[in-house]
Short mmCIF file of C-alpha atoms and ligand atoms in Angstrom, two decimals:
data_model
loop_
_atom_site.label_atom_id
_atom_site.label_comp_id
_atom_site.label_asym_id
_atom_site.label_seq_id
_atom_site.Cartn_x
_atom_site.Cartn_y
_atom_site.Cartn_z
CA UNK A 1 -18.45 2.60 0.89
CA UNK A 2 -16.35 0.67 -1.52
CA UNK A 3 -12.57 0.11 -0.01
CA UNK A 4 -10.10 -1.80 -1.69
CA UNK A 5 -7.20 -3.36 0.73
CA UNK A 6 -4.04 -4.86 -1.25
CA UNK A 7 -0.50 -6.40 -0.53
CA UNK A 8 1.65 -7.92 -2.04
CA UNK A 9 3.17 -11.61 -2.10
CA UNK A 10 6.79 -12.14 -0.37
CA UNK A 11 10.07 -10.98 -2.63
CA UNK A 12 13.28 -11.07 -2.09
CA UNK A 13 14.14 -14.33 -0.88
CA UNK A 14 11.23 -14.23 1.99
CA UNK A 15 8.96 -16.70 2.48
CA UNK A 16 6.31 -14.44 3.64
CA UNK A 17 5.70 -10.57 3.66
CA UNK A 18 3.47 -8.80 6.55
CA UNK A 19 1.14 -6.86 3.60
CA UNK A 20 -0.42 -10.03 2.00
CA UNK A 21 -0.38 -11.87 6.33
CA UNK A 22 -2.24 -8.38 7.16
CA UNK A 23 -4.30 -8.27 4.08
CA UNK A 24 -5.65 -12.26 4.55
CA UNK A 25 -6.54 -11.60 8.44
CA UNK A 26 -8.45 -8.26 8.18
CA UNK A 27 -12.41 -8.89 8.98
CA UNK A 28 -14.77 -8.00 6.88
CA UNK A 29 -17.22 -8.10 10.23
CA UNK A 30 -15.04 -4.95 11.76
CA UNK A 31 -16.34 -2.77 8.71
CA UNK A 32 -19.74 -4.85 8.48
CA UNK A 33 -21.76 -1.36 5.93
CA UNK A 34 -18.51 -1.27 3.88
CA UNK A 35 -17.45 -3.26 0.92
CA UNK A 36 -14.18 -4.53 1.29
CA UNK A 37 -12.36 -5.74 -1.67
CA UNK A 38 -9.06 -7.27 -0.64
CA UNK A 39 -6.37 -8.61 -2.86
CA UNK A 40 -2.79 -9.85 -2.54
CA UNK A 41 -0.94 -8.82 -5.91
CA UNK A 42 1.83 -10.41 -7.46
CA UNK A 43 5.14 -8.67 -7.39
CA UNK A 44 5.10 -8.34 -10.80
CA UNK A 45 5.36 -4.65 -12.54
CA UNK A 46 3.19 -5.54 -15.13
CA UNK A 47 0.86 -7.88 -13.48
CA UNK A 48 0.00 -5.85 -10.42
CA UNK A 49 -0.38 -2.40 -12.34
CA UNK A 50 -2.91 -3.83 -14.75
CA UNK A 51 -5.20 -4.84 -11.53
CA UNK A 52 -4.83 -1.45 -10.01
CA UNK A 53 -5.58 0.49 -12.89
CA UNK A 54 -8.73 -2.21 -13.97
CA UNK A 55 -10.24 -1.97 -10.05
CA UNK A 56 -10.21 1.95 -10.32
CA UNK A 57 -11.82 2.06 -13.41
CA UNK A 58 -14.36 -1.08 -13.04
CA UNK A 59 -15.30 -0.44 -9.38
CA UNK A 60 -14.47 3.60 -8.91
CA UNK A 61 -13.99 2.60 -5.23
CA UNK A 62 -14.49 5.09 -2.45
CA UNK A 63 -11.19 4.04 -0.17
CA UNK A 64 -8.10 2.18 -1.99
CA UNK A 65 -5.06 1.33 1.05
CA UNK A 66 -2.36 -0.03 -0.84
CA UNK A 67 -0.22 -2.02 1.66
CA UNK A 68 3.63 -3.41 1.29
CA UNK A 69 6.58 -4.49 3.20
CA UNK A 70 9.81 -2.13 3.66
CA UNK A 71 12.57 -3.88 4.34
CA UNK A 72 14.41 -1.98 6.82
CA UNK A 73 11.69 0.53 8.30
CA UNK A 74 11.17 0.02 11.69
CA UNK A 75 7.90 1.56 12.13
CA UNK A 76 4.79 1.41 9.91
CA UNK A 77 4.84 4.09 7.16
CA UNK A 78 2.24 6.11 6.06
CA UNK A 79 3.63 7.26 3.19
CA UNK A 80 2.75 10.47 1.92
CA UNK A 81 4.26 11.04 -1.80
CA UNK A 82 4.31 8.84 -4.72
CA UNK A 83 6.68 9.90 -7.27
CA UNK A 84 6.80 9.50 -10.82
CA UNK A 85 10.12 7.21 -11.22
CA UNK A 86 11.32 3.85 -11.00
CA UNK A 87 14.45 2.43 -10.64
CA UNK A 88 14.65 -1.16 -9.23
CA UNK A 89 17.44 -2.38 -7.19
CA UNK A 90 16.24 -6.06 -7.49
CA UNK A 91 14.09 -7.46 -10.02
CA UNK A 92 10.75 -7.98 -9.81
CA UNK A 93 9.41 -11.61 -9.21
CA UNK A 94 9.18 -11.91 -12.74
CA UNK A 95 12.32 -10.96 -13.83
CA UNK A 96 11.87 -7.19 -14.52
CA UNK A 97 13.96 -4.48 -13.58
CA UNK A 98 13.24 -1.30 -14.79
CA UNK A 99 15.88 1.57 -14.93
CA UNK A 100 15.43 5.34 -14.63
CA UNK A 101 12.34 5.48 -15.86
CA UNK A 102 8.83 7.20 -15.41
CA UNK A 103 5.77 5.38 -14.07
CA UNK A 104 3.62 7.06 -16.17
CA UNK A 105 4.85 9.19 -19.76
CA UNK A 106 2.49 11.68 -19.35
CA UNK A 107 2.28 12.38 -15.39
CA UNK A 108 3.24 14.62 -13.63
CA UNK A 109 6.78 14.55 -11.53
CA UNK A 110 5.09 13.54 -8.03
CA UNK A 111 1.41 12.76 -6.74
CA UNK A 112 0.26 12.91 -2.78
CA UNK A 113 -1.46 10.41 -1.40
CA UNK A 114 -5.44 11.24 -0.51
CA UNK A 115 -5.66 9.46 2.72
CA UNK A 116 -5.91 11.31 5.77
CA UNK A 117 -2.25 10.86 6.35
CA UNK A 118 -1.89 13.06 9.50
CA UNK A 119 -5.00 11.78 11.31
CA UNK A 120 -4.11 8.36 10.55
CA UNK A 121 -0.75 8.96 11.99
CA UNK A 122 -2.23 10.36 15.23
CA UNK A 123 -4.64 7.47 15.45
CA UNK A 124 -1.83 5.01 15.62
CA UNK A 125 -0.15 7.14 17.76
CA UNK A 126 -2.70 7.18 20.47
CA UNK A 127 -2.96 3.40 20.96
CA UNK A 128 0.67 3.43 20.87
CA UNK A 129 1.53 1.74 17.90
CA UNK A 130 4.66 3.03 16.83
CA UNK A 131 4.34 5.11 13.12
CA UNK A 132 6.00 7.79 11.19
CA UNK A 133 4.61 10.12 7.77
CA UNK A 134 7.27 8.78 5.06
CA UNK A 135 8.54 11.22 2.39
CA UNK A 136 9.38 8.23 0.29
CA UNK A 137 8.34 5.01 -0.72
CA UNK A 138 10.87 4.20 -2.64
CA UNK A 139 11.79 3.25 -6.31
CA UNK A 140 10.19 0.04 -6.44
CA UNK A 141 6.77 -1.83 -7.42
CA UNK A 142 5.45 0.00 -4.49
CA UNK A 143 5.70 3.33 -5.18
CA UNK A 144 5.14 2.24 -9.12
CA UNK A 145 1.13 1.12 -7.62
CA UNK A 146 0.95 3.98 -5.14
CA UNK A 147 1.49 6.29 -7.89
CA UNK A 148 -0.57 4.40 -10.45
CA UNK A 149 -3.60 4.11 -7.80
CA UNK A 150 -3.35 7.85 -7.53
CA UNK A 151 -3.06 8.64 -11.68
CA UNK A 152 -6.04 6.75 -12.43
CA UNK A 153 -8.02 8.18 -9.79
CA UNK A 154 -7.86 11.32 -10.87
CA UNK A 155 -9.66 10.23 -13.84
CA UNK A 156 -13.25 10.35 -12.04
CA UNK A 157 -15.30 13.24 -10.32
CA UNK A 158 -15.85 11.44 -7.62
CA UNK A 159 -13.04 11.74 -5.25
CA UNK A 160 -11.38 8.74 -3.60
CA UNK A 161 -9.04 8.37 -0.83
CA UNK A 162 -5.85 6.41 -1.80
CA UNK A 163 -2.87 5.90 -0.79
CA UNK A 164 0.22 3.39 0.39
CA UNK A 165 1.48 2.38 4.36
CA UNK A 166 4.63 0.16 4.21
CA UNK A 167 5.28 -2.22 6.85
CA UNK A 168 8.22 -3.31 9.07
CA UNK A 169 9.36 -7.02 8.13
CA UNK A 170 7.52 -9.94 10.22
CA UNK A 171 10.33 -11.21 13.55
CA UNK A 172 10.37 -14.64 11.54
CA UNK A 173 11.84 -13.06 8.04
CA UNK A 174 14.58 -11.78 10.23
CA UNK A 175 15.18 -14.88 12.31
CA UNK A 176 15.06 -16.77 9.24
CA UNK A 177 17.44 -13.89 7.43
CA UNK A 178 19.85 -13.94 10.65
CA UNK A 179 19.69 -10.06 10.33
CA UNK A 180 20.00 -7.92 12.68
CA UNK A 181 17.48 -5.50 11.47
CA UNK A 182 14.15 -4.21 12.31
CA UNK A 183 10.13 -6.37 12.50
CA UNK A 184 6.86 -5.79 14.30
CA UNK A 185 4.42 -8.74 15.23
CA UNK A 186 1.81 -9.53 12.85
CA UNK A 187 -1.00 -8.66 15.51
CA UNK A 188 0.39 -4.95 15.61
CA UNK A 189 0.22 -4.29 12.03
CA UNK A 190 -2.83 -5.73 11.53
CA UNK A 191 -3.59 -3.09 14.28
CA UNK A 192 -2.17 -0.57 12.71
CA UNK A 193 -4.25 -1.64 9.46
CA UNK A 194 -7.96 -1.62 10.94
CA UNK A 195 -7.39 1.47 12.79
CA UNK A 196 -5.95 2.91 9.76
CA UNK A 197 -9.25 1.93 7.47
CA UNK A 198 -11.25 3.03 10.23
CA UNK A 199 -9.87 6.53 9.84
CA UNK A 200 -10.18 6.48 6.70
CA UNK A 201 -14.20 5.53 6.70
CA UNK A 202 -14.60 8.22 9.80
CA UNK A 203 -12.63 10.66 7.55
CA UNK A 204 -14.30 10.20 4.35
CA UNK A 205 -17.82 10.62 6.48
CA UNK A 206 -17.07 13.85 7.51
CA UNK A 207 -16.55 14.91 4.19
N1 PCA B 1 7.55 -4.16 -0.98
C1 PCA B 1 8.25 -3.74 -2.17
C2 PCA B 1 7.47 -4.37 -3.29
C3 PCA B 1 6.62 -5.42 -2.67
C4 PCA B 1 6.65 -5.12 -1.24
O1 PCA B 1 5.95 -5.66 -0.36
C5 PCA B 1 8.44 -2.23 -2.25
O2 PCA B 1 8.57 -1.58 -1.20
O3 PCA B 1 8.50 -1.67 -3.34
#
């Protein structure tokens, strides 16, 4: 199978953000009959929604994870609706900041992800990683790819999983921040993540 694996770079003043430290450690050895495409996208609302929609259509891949940091979430989010609006508190790392406005003209007012949501939730469960389904993933470049990766996929008759899992903030953005808000070790997301794609491949076997 063909199974994309993306984060983004840090934003926001960090120097780091767990989705690109998560996406740079995975092993391709732990999935050694898959192809694993991994990329860490700019946060750029141009840049990074060109890439999605060119991998769909160039490589029709059988498993895209999208993967990004939330802020203030606590646990890692498997997100399970993408919806068809953006309005950017911050701008971009280019500069943009889009207002009000839809991700796509012509789609539809909300889009659910593909991934086995539940059973990956369950999965993280048992090995006691702590996890919750999210009912949003916000207004930002996140949800503007999560929603993109799930448009364009509907384009082909060959069905794909896709979908998004935000994750907590690494302990040193919030050392560094001198917040007192929440972070989860690299090693535990990265966790989180094979188990995740793993459930995902066992998923997409069983049809
Ligand atoms: N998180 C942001 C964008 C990049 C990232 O890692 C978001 O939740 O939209």
């Amino acid at each position: 199978m063909k199974i994309i694996l993306t984060g983004f770079e840090p934003f926001n003043g960090s120097k780091v953000n767990p989705s690109a430290e998560v996406v740079n450690r995975i092993t391709h050895g732990l999935f050694p009959e898959h192809k694993l495409i991994r990329r860490v996208l700019p946060v750029d609302s141009v840049v990074a929604i060109d890439w999605m929609k060119r991998v769909i259509l160039d490589q029709q891949p059988d498993i895209i994870i999208m993967l990004g940091e939330a802020s203030l979430r606590p646990v890692v989010s498997i997100e399970k609706i993408a919806v068809n609006w953006m309005d950017f508190q911050i701008p971009d790392n280019s500069g943009n900041q889009l207002f009000d406005t839809s991700v796509v003209k012509e789609g539809t007012d909300g889009l659910f992800s593909t991934l086995p949501v539940s059973e990956i939730f369950s999965a993280l469960k048992t090995v006691g990683i702590p996890a919750e389904i999210s009912l949003t993933a916000g207004a930002f470049l996140c949800n503007q790819l999560f929603y993109t990766g799930l448009f364009y996929s509907k384009f082909f008759e060959k069905k794909n999983q896709c979908g998004f899992i935000h994750l907590p903030p690494l302990p040193e953005q919030i050392v560094e921040k001198d917040a007192a808000s929440p972070s989860m070790h690299i090693e535990l997301s990265l966790k989180a993540i094979e188990i995740a794609i793993q459930t995902c491949i066992e998923s997409k076997k069983a049809g």
